Coordinates of C-alpha atoms in Angstrom, one line a residue:
M136 CA 83.5 53.4 103.8
T137 CA 84.0 49.7 104.7
A138 CA 82.8 48.1 107.9
T139 CA 86.4 47.9 109.1
A140 CA 87.1 51.5 108.3
A141 CA 83.9 52.6 110.1
S142 CA 84.7 50.6 113.2
L143 CA 88.2 51.9 113.3
S144 CA 86.9 55.5 112.8
G145 CA 84.4 55.0 115.6
R146 CA 87.1 53.8 117.9
R147 CA 89.4 56.8 117.1
K148 CA 86.6 59.4 117.7
D149 CA 86.0 58.1 121.2
S150 CA 89.0 60.1 122.5
T151 CA 87.6 60.3 126.1
R152 CA 88.0 56.6 126.9
W153 CA 91.3 57.4 128.7
K154 CA 89.6 59.7 131.2
R155 CA 89.4 58.5 134.8
P156 CA 86.6 58.9 137.3
A157 CA 86.4 62.3 138.9
S158 CA 86.0 60.6 142.3
V159 CA 89.5 59.2 142.1
H160 CA 91.5 62.0 140.5
E161 CA 89.5 65.2 141.3
D162 CA 89.5 67.0 144.6
V163 CA 86.6 69.4 145.1
T164 CA 87.5 72.4 147.2
D165 CA 85.1 75.3 147.6
G166 CA 83.1 74.1 144.6
R167 CA 86.1 74.1 142.3
L168 CA 88.3 71.4 140.8
S169 CA 91.8 71.4 142.2
V170 CA 93.8 70.4 139.1
G171 CA 97.0 72.4 139.6
M172 CA 99.9 70.1 139.0
N173 CA 98.0 66.9 139.8
R174 CA 97.2 65.8 136.2
I175 CA 97.5 66.7 132.5
G176 CA 94.7 68.8 131.1
D177 CA 92.0 67.1 129.0
K178 CA 92.7 69.0 125.8
V179 CA 96.4 68.2 126.0
L180 CA 95.7 64.4 126.3
D181 CA 93.1 64.7 123.5
W182 CA 95.7 66.2 121.2
C183 CA 98.4 63.6 122.2
L184 CA 96.1 60.6 121.8
E185 CA 94.2 61.7 118.8
N186 CA 94.8 59.2 115.9
S187 CA 92.2 60.1 113.3
D188 CA 94.7 60.1 110.5
R189 CA 95.8 56.6 111.0
R190 CA 96.9 55.0 107.7
Q191 CA 94.4 52.5 106.3
Y192 CA 96.1 49.3 105.1
G193 CA 96.0 48.8 101.4
M194 CA 95.0 52.4 100.8
G195 CA 97.3 55.2 102.0
V196 CA 97.8 58.5 100.2
I197 CA 98.6 56.8 96.8
G198 CA 95.6 54.5 97.1
K199 CA 93.3 57.5 97.7
L200 CA 94.9 59.4 94.9
L201 CA 94.3 56.5 92.5
Q202 CA 90.8 56.0 93.8
R203 CA 91.1 52.4 95.1
S204 CA 88.2 50.6 96.7
F205 CA 87.7 47.4 98.7
R206 CA 85.5 44.4 98.4
R207 CA 83.4 44.1 101.5
D208 CA 82.7 40.4 101.0
R209 CA 86.4 39.6 101.4
I210 CA 86.8 41.4 104.7
T211 CA 85.9 38.5 107.1
R212 CA 86.1 38.6 110.8
D213 CA 89.6 37.1 110.8
V214 CA 90.8 39.7 108.2
R215 CA 89.2 42.5 110.2
Q216 CA 90.9 41.3 113.3
Q217 CA 94.3 41.3 111.5
L218 CA 93.7 44.8 110.2
E219 CA 92.9 46.0 113.7
D220 CA 96.0 44.4 115.1
I221 CA 98.3 46.2 112.7
E222 CA 100.2 48.9 114.7
D223 CA 100.3 52.5 113.8
H224 CA 103.6 54.4 113.8
R225 CA 104.9 58.0 113.7
P226 CA 107.2 58.8 110.8
Y227 CA 110.3 59.6 112.8
F228 CA 112.8 58.2 110.2
T229 CA 111.2 60.3 107.4
Y230 CA 111.6 63.5 109.3
W231 CA 115.2 62.6 110.4
V232 CA 116.6 61.7 107.0
T233 CA 114.9 64.6 105.2
T234 CA 116.2 67.1 107.7
V235 CA 119.7 65.7 107.4
Q236 CA 119.5 65.9 103.6
V237 CA 118.3 69.5 103.7
L238 CA 121.0 70.5 106.1
I239 CA 123.8 68.8 104.1
T240 CA 122.6 70.5 100.9
I241 CA 122.6 73.9 102.6
I242 CA 126.1 73.4 104.0
S243 CA 127.5 72.1 100.6
L244 CA 126.0 75.2 98.8
A245 CA 127.4 77.5 101.5
V246 CA 130.9 76.0 101.3
Y247 CA 131.3 75.2 97.6
G248 CA 128.7 77.4 96.0
C249 CA 126.9 76.7 92.7
G250 CA 128.6 75.6 89.5
P251 CA 127.6 77.0 86.1
I252 CA 123.9 76.5 85.4
G253 CA 122.6 75.1 82.1
F254 CA 122.6 72.1 79.8
H255 CA 125.9 72.4 78.0
K256 CA 129.3 73.7 79.0
T257 CA 130.5 77.0 80.3
Q258 CA 133.6 78.6 78.8
R259 CA 136.0 80.7 80.9
T260 CA 139.0 82.5 79.3
S261 CA 141.9 84.2 80.9
L262 CA 145.6 85.0 80.5
V263 CA 147.5 82.8 82.8
M264 CA 151.2 82.5 83.7
V265 CA 152.6 79.1 82.7
T266 CA 155.9 77.3 83.3
T267 CA 157.6 79.0 80.3
L268 CA 157.2 82.3 82.3
T269 CA 154.9 83.7 79.6
L270 CA 151.3 84.6 79.5
Q271 CA 149.0 82.2 77.7
Q272 CA 145.3 82.4 76.9
V273 CA 143.7 79.5 78.5
D274 CA 140.1 78.4 77.6
F275 CA 138.5 76.3 80.3
Y276 CA 135.2 74.4 79.5
E277 CA 133.3 73.3 82.6
P278 CA 130.1 71.1 82.5
D279 CA 126.9 72.8 83.6
N280 CA 124.6 71.6 86.4
F281 CA 121.0 72.3 85.5
W282 CA 119.9 71.2 89.1
V283 CA 121.4 74.4 90.4
G284 CA 124.1 73.0 92.7
P285 CA 127.8 72.3 93.2
R286 CA 130.3 71.3 90.5
A287 CA 131.0 67.7 89.7
A288 CA 134.4 67.7 91.4
D289 CA 132.9 69.3 94.5
L290 CA 130.2 66.6 94.7
V291 CA 132.9 63.9 94.4
H292 CA 134.8 65.6 97.2
L293 CA 131.6 65.7 99.4
G294 CA 131.1 61.9 99.0
A295 CA 129.3 61.1 95.8
K296 CA 129.2 57.6 94.4
F297 CA 132.3 57.5 92.3
T298 CA 134.0 54.1 91.6
P299 CA 137.6 55.3 91.2
C300 CA 137.4 56.4 94.8
M301 CA 136.0 53.1 96.0
R302 CA 138.3 50.5 94.4
K303 CA 141.6 50.3 92.5
D304 CA 140.6 51.1 88.9
R305 CA 142.7 49.4 86.2
R306 CA 142.4 52.1 83.7
I307 CA 143.3 54.9 86.0
H308 CA 146.1 52.8 87.6
D309 CA 147.5 52.1 84.1
S310 CA 147.3 55.8 83.2
I311 CA 149.2 56.8 86.4
A312 CA 151.8 54.1 85.8
K313 CA 152.3 55.4 82.3
D314 CA 152.8 58.9 83.5
R315 CA 155.3 57.8 86.0
R316 CA 157.3 56.0 83.4
K317 CA 157.4 59.3 81.5
E318 CA 158.3 61.2 84.6
R319 CA 161.2 58.8 85.3
N320 CA 162.9 60.2 82.1
T321 CA 162.4 63.9 83.0
A322 CA 164.9 66.3 84.4
C323 CA 165.2 69.9 85.6
C324 CA 165.0 72.4 82.8
V325 CA 166.9 75.5 84.0
R326 CA 166.6 78.9 82.3
N327 CA 170.1 80.2 81.3
D328 CA 169.4 83.5 82.9
R329 CA 168.4 81.7 86.2
S330 CA 165.0 83.2 86.1
G331 CA 163.4 79.9 86.9
C332 CA 163.3 76.1 86.4
V333 CA 160.7 73.4 85.9
Q334 CA 160.7 69.6 85.8
T335 CA 160.0 68.5 82.2
S336 CA 161.0 66.1 79.4
R337 CA 163.7 67.0 77.0
D338 CA 161.4 67.8 74.1
K339 CA 159.7 70.5 76.2
C340 CA 162.9 72.2 77.3
S341 CA 164.0 74.9 74.9
E342 CA 167.7 74.5 74.0
V343 CA 167.9 78.1 73.1
I344 CA 167.1 79.7 76.4
S345 CA 167.4 76.7 78.8
T346 CA 169.6 73.8 79.8
W347 CA 168.2 70.4 80.4
R348 CA 170.2 69.0 83.3
K349 CA 169.8 65.2 83.0
W350 CA 172.1 62.9 84.9
N351 CA 173.6 60.2 82.6
V352 CA 176.7 58.1 82.2
S353 CA 178.8 61.0 80.9
Q354 CA 177.4 63.4 83.5
P355 CA 176.3 61.3 86.5
G356 CA 174.5 62.5 89.6
P357 CA 175.6 62.2 93.2
P358 CA 176.9 58.8 94.5
R359 CA 174.7 56.3 96.4
W360 CA 175.8 53.3 98.5
V361 CA 174.6 49.9 97.1
A362 CA 174.9 46.6 99.0
D363 CA 177.0 44.0 97.2
P364 CA 175.8 40.4 98.2
S365 CA 178.9 38.9 96.6
A366 CA 181.3 40.9 98.7
V367 CA 182.9 39.5 101.9
G368 CA 184.4 41.0 104.9
Q369 CA 183.7 44.5 106.1
D370 CA 183.4 46.0 102.7
R371 CA 180.1 44.6 101.6
G372 CA 179.0 47.4 99.4
M373 CA 180.0 49.8 96.7
T374 CA 179.0 53.2 95.5
Q375 CA 177.2 54.0 92.3
R376 CA 176.5 57.3 90.6
R377 CA 172.8 58.2 90.2
L378 CA 171.4 58.3 86.6
S379 CA 167.8 59.1 87.4
G380 CA 167.3 62.9 87.8
S381 CA 167.9 65.7 88.4
V382 CA 164.8 67.1 90.1
C383 CA 164.2 70.8 90.5
G384 CA 164.5 71.9 94.1
Q385 CA 165.2 68.4 95.5
D386 CA 168.4 66.4 95.9
P387 CA 169.3 63.5 98.3
R388 CA 172.5 65.3 99.3
Y389 CA 170.7 68.4 100.6
C390 CA 167.6 66.8 102.3
E391 CA 167.7 66.5 106.0
E392 CA 164.3 65.0 106.6
P393 CA 164.0 62.2 105.4
A394 CA 167.7 61.9 105.0
S395 CA 169.2 59.6 102.3
V396 CA 171.5 57.5 104.5
F397 CA 172.2 53.8 104.6
P398 CA 170.1 51.7 104.9
F399 CA 167.4 54.2 103.9
E400 CA 169.0 55.7 100.9
W401 CA 166.8 57.1 98.2
P402 CA 166.6 54.7 95.2
D403 CA 168.0 55.6 91.8
D404 CA 164.5 56.3 90.6
I405 CA 163.0 59.8 91.0
T406 CA 159.5 58.4 90.9
K407 CA 160.2 56.7 94.2
W408 CA 161.7 59.7 96.0
P409 CA 159.9 61.0 99.1
V410 CA 158.9 64.6 99.6
C411 CA 161.7 66.4 101.3
R412 CA 160.2 68.0 104.4
R413 CA 163.3 69.9 105.5
S414 CA 166.5 70.8 103.7
H415 CA 170.0 71.8 105.0
A416 CA 169.5 75.5 105.7
S417 CA 173.2 76.4 106.1
R418 CA 174.6 74.3 103.4
K419 CA 175.7 76.1 100.2
V420 CA 174.1 74.7 97.1
P421 CA 176.2 75.1 94.0
D422 CA 174.0 72.9 91.8
A423 CA 171.8 74.8 89.3
H424 CA 168.8 72.6 89.8
M425 CA 168.8 73.4 93.5
S426 CA 169.6 77.1 93.4
C427 CA 167.0 78.0 90.8
E428 CA 163.5 79.2 91.5
V429 CA 161.0 76.4 90.8
V430 CA 158.1 77.8 88.8
G431 CA 156.2 74.6 88.4
R432 CA 154.8 72.2 91.0
P433 CA 152.3 69.2 90.8
C434 CA 148.7 70.2 90.1
C435 CA 145.9 67.6 90.2
I436 CA 143.2 68.5 87.6
G437 CA 139.8 66.9 87.0
V438 CA 138.1 64.0 88.7
Y439 CA 140.3 61.2 87.3
G440 CA 143.5 61.9 89.1
E441 CA 145.4 63.7 86.3
C442 CA 148.6 65.4 87.4
H443 CA 150.5 68.2 85.6
I444 CA 153.6 70.2 86.5
T445 CA 152.4 73.8 86.2
T446 CA 152.2 77.1 87.9
R447 CA 149.9 78.0 90.8
D448 CA 148.1 80.6 88.6
Y449 CA 147.2 78.0 86.0
C450 CA 146.2 75.4 88.7
D451 CA 143.9 77.9 90.4
F452 CA 142.3 78.9 87.2
V453 CA 141.3 75.4 86.2
G454 CA 140.2 74.5 89.8
G455 CA 143.0 72.1 90.5
F456 CA 144.8 71.1 93.7
F457 CA 148.3 72.7 93.8
H458 CA 151.0 70.9 95.8
E459 CA 153.6 73.5 96.9
E460 CA 155.5 70.9 99.0
A461 CA 156.1 68.4 96.2
A462 CA 158.4 68.4 93.2
L463 CA 157.1 65.5 91.2
C464 CA 153.7 64.1 90.4
S465 CA 154.8 60.7 91.7
Q466 CA 155.0 62.3 95.2
V467 CA 151.3 63.2 95.4
S468 CA 148.1 61.2 95.3
C469 CA 145.7 63.1 93.0
L470 CA 142.9 60.6 93.7
N471 CA 143.2 61.4 97.4
D472 CA 142.8 65.1 96.5
V473 CA 139.8 64.4 94.2
C474 CA 138.0 62.0 96.5
G475 CA 138.5 63.9 99.8
M476 CA 136.7 62.3 102.7
I477 CA 138.9 59.9 104.8
P478 CA 142.4 59.4 103.2
F479 CA 143.1 56.0 101.7
I480 CA 144.8 53.6 104.0
N481 CA 147.1 52.8 101.1
P482 CA 147.5 55.8 98.8
E483 CA 147.7 53.5 95.8
V484 CA 144.5 51.6 96.6
P485 CA 141.2 53.6 96.9
D486 CA 139.0 52.1 99.6
Q487 CA 136.0 54.5 100.2
F488 CA 133.3 51.9 99.9
Y489 CA 131.2 53.9 102.3
R490 CA 130.3 56.3 99.4
L491 CA 127.5 53.9 98.7
W492 CA 125.9 55.2 101.9
T493 CA 127.1 58.8 102.0
S494 CA 125.8 59.6 98.5
L495 CA 122.2 59.0 99.7
F496 CA 122.4 62.2 101.7
L497 CA 123.8 64.4 98.9
H498 CA 122.0 66.1 96.1
A499 CA 123.1 67.6 92.8
G500 CA 121.2 70.9 93.5
I501 CA 118.2 72.7 94.8
F502 CA 115.7 71.2 92.4
H503 CA 117.1 67.7 93.0
L504 CA 116.6 68.2 96.8
L505 CA 113.1 69.6 96.2
I506 CA 112.0 66.4 94.4
T507 CA 113.4 64.3 97.2
V508 CA 111.6 66.2 99.9
I509 CA 108.3 66.0 98.1
V510 CA 108.7 62.2 97.5
Q511 CA 109.7 61.5 101.1
L512 CA 107.1 63.7 102.8
F513 CA 104.4 62.5 100.5
V514 CA 105.2 58.8 100.0
M515 CA 107.7 57.6 102.6
R516 CA 106.0 59.4 105.4
D517 CA 102.7 57.6 104.5
L518 CA 104.4 54.2 104.3
E519 CA 106.3 54.7 107.6
K520 CA 103.0 55.0 109.4
L521 CA 102.3 51.5 108.3
A522 CA 105.7 49.9 108.5
G523 CA 107.4 51.8 111.3
P524 CA 110.7 53.6 111.4
V525 CA 113.0 50.5 111.7
R526 CA 111.6 48.6 108.8
T527 CA 111.3 51.8 106.7
A528 CA 114.9 52.6 107.4
V529 CA 116.1 49.1 106.5
I530 CA 114.2 49.2 103.2
Y531 CA 115.3 52.8 102.4
M532 CA 119.0 52.3 103.2
C533 CA 119.5 48.8 101.8
S534 CA 117.7 49.7 98.5
G535 CA 119.8 52.9 98.2
V536 CA 123.1 51.1 98.9
A537 CA 122.3 48.2 96.5
G538 CA 121.2 50.6 93.8
N539 CA 124.4 52.6 94.2
L540 CA 126.5 49.5 94.1
A541 CA 124.9 48.4 90.8
S542 CA 125.5 51.9 89.4
A543 CA 129.1 51.7 90.5
I544 CA 129.5 48.5 88.5
F545 CA 127.8 49.4 85.2
V546 CA 128.7 53.2 85.0
P547 CA 131.9 53.4 87.1
Y548 CA 133.2 56.7 85.8
R549 CA 130.1 58.8 86.5
A550 CA 129.6 60.4 89.9
E551 CA 126.0 60.1 91.1
V552 CA 124.3 61.6 94.2
G553 CA 120.9 61.4 95.7
P554 CA 118.7 58.6 97.2
A555 CA 117.4 57.5 93.8
G556 CA 117.6 53.8 94.7
S557 CA 116.0 54.4 98.0
Q558 CA 113.0 56.2 96.5
F559 CA 112.5 53.4 94.0
G560 CA 112.7 51.0 96.9
L561 CA 109.8 52.9 98.4
L562 CA 108.0 52.7 95.1
A563 CA 108.3 48.9 95.2
C564 CA 106.6 49.0 98.6
L565 CA 103.5 50.3 97.0
F566 CA 103.5 47.4 94.5
V567 CA 104.0 44.9 97.4
E568 CA 101.1 46.5 99.3
V569 CA 98.8 46.0 96.4
I570 CA 99.9 42.4 96.0
H571 CA 99.4 41.7 99.8
C572 CA 95.8 43.0 99.7
W573 CA 95.0 41.7 96.2
Q574 CA 91.9 39.8 97.4
M575 CA 90.6 42.9 99.2
L576 CA 90.7 45.3 96.3
K577 CA 87.9 45.6 93.7
R578 CA 90.2 46.1 90.7
P579 CA 93.7 45.0 91.8
S580 CA 94.9 44.7 88.2
A581 CA 94.0 48.4 87.5
A582 CA 95.7 49.5 90.7
L583 CA 98.9 47.7 89.7
L584 CA 98.7 49.1 86.2
K585 CA 98.4 52.6 87.5
L586 CA 101.5 52.2 89.6
G587 CA 103.3 50.6 86.6
V588 CA 102.6 53.7 84.5
G589 CA 103.9 56.0 87.2
A590 CA 107.0 53.9 87.6
A591 CA 107.7 54.0 83.8
V592 CA 107.5 57.8 83.8
L593 CA 110.0 57.9 86.7
F594 CA 112.4 55.5 84.8
L595 CA 112.2 57.9 81.8
L596 CA 113.2 60.8 84.1
G597 CA 116.2 58.7 85.0
L598 CA 117.6 59.4 81.6
L599 CA 118.5 62.9 82.7
P600 CA 122.1 63.6 83.9
W601 CA 122.8 63.3 87.7
V602 CA 119.8 60.9 88.0
D603 CA 120.9 57.3 88.2
N604 CA 118.7 54.7 86.4
Y605 CA 120.8 51.8 87.5
A606 CA 120.1 52.8 91.0
H607 CA 116.5 53.0 90.1
V608 CA 116.3 49.5 88.7
F609 CA 118.3 47.7 91.4
G610 CA 116.8 49.9 94.1
F611 CA 113.4 48.8 92.9
V612 CA 114.4 45.2 92.9
F613 CA 115.9 45.2 96.4
G614 CA 113.0 47.4 97.6
F615 CA 110.5 44.8 96.3
L616 CA 112.3 41.9 97.9
L617 CA 112.8 43.6 101.3
S618 CA 109.3 45.1 101.5
Y619 CA 107.7 41.8 100.7
A620 CA 109.7 40.4 103.6
L621 CA 109.3 43.2 106.1
L622 CA 105.9 45.0 105.4
P623 CA 102.9 43.9 107.5
Y624 CA 100.6 41.6 105.6
V625 CA 97.1 40.2 105.9
S626 CA 96.5 36.5 105.2
F627 CA 93.3 34.9 103.8
G628 CA 93.4 31.5 105.3
S629 CA 96.1 29.1 106.5
Y630 CA 97.3 28.2 103.0
D631 CA 97.7 31.8 102.1
R632 CA 99.6 32.4 105.4
T633 CA 102.0 29.5 104.8
A634 CA 102.7 30.6 101.2
K635 CA 103.4 34.2 102.3
V636 CA 105.8 33.1 105.0
A637 CA 107.7 30.9 102.5
L638 CA 107.9 33.8 100.1
I639 CA 109.2 36.0 102.9
W640 CA 112.1 33.7 103.5
A641 CA 112.7 33.3 99.8
C642 CA 112.9 37.1 99.3
L643 CA 115.4 37.5 102.2
I644 CA 117.6 34.8 100.8
V645 CA 117.5 36.2 97.2
S646 CA 118.2 39.7 98.4
V647 CA 121.3 38.6 100.4
A648 CA 122.5 36.4 97.5
L649 CA 122.0 39.2 95.0
F650 CA 123.9 41.7 97.1
V651 CA 126.8 39.3 97.5
G652 CA 126.8 38.8 93.8
L653 CA 127.0 42.5 93.2
V654 CA 129.9 42.9 95.6
L655 CA 131.8 40.1 93.9
L656 CA 131.1 41.7 90.5
F657 CA 132.3 45.0 91.8
Y658 CA 135.6 43.8 93.3
V659 CA 136.5 40.4 91.7
H660 CA 135.2 40.8 88.1
P661 CA 134.8 44.6 87.5
I662 CA 133.2 45.8 84.3
Y663 CA 135.4 48.2 82.3
E664 CA 134.0 47.9 78.8
C665 CA 130.3 48.4 78.2
S666 CA 129.5 50.4 75.1
F667 CA 125.8 50.8 75.8
C668 CA 125.5 50.9 79.6
H669 CA 125.7 54.7 79.8
Y670 CA 122.6 55.1 77.5
L671 CA 120.4 53.6 80.2
N672 CA 121.7 56.2 82.6
C673 CA 121.7 59.3 80.5
L674 CA 120.3 59.9 77.0
P675 CA 122.5 62.4 75.1
L676 CA 119.7 64.8 73.9
T677 CA 122.4 67.5 73.4
R678 CA 126.0 67.1 72.7
D679 CA 127.3 67.9 76.2
L680 CA 124.3 66.9 78.3
C681 CA 125.8 63.7 79.5
D682 CA 129.4 64.9 79.6
S683 CA 128.9 65.8 83.2
H684 CA 132.4 65.4 84.6
R685 CA 135.1 65.8 82.0
I686 CA 136.6 69.3 81.6
N687 CA 138.3 70.5 78.4
I688 CA 141.3 72.9 78.4
T689 CA 142.9 74.7 75.5
R690 CA 145.9 77.0 75.5
Q691 CA 147.1 79.7 73.1
D692 CA 150.4 81.6 73.3
T693 CA 150.1 85.3 73.4

């Protein structure tokens, strides 16, 4: 034990220094001390003020585990005084964040349950009623979750880091626009026996048993009033017949709310029609597309906002979001359904940037949470005794958010959860602590090498699915910069103190500049094409190991 450690230990063991003279605080009555409610008992104060497990600077739990030792000749009187002046803290933040993460995992498992467990995909098969009013055998392949936790779609709904929910994605937006162009040319396919109808394209409407009721020049739809800028006088408009439509179960003539009246007439484009919230109840409806039973409604399937007109049975079987109130896919926002959380301000523009923070409290499963609890109670709790709850919280949160932001840039179509970036920010704190007390350690290079080997092993574990290596790398970088700027340090002379202060400011400036650069890269110049980026995040040891989100569906007529 060093001289500093011995002196500190001696000071801690003297736990009776707080006691006051008996003549001042003790009243003797009949030979007995009258303590009653006058003062706190000695044993209680001994327990409250006992501080024998104070964290030793440069050592900690990891230092003891790796068998570090100090050089006594480098611990001068000035260094010893600096060590004694370092405050000791209680790990309140560690207990708080760990408790919140455990509670959220318990609630998510209670509400959403566990998905299929394994390393491949699970197949489910069933006979499902489809829009042709026939039973079809549907095979549903869902990715497994070896962490024993919720499904991928459920984690996205809970607040996982998922780029399509955080910004307007060009690929998904183009795919939705393409689907709407196709939907613009659809019409109501009515069964000749009036057993049902469904919105579909002409090639999917059987001419033998059904009639495709498309409005066109020869058979136009209902009239609509159109303003004519060239007209003068009171008659400044004209009527035109609608050519876009028809739509099963919806018609501007029969909708009361919102009504199609000037100047709020519905456009001649069914993809821009609103959802009819109330129809004319007493009005007779002779049109076939309004009097038939609609058997297909919009269903949002998967995590990429895919919409299909299908039956409720089919939608429920594949785990989709069924919209009974809508008639067209253009009337629903599937990304809003998939993302959950707070609805987008503009349904066309995802804006859930706060997922960078919420994903820190989510976990892919029980084993994922177990690793987090062990790391935080073993490493972060020890570091917080040295750094304090405020500085620990800043390093933890900022490293996690920055790591998630980098992951959202380089692997935008993968949902990730867990405080991976935060934990590697804590790992960086251990490196910084070794650097700060480099001159005090006997073998500082060996101490740094041991930490490096441990970090390399953890980076290899980041190649597993649901573990984010980009969050690891950038969380480590930000954790290193912030911990160098925020952790307590010991200086060895005036020159060393000046150099460390300069480096502190440099680290703060670099961390802010790097974060601003990541934000600009995320919003201004997003990365869509990166053929090798996903290999750093998940190594495909099996065929379906890294295919964590996409579901496959096959159908067979019976």
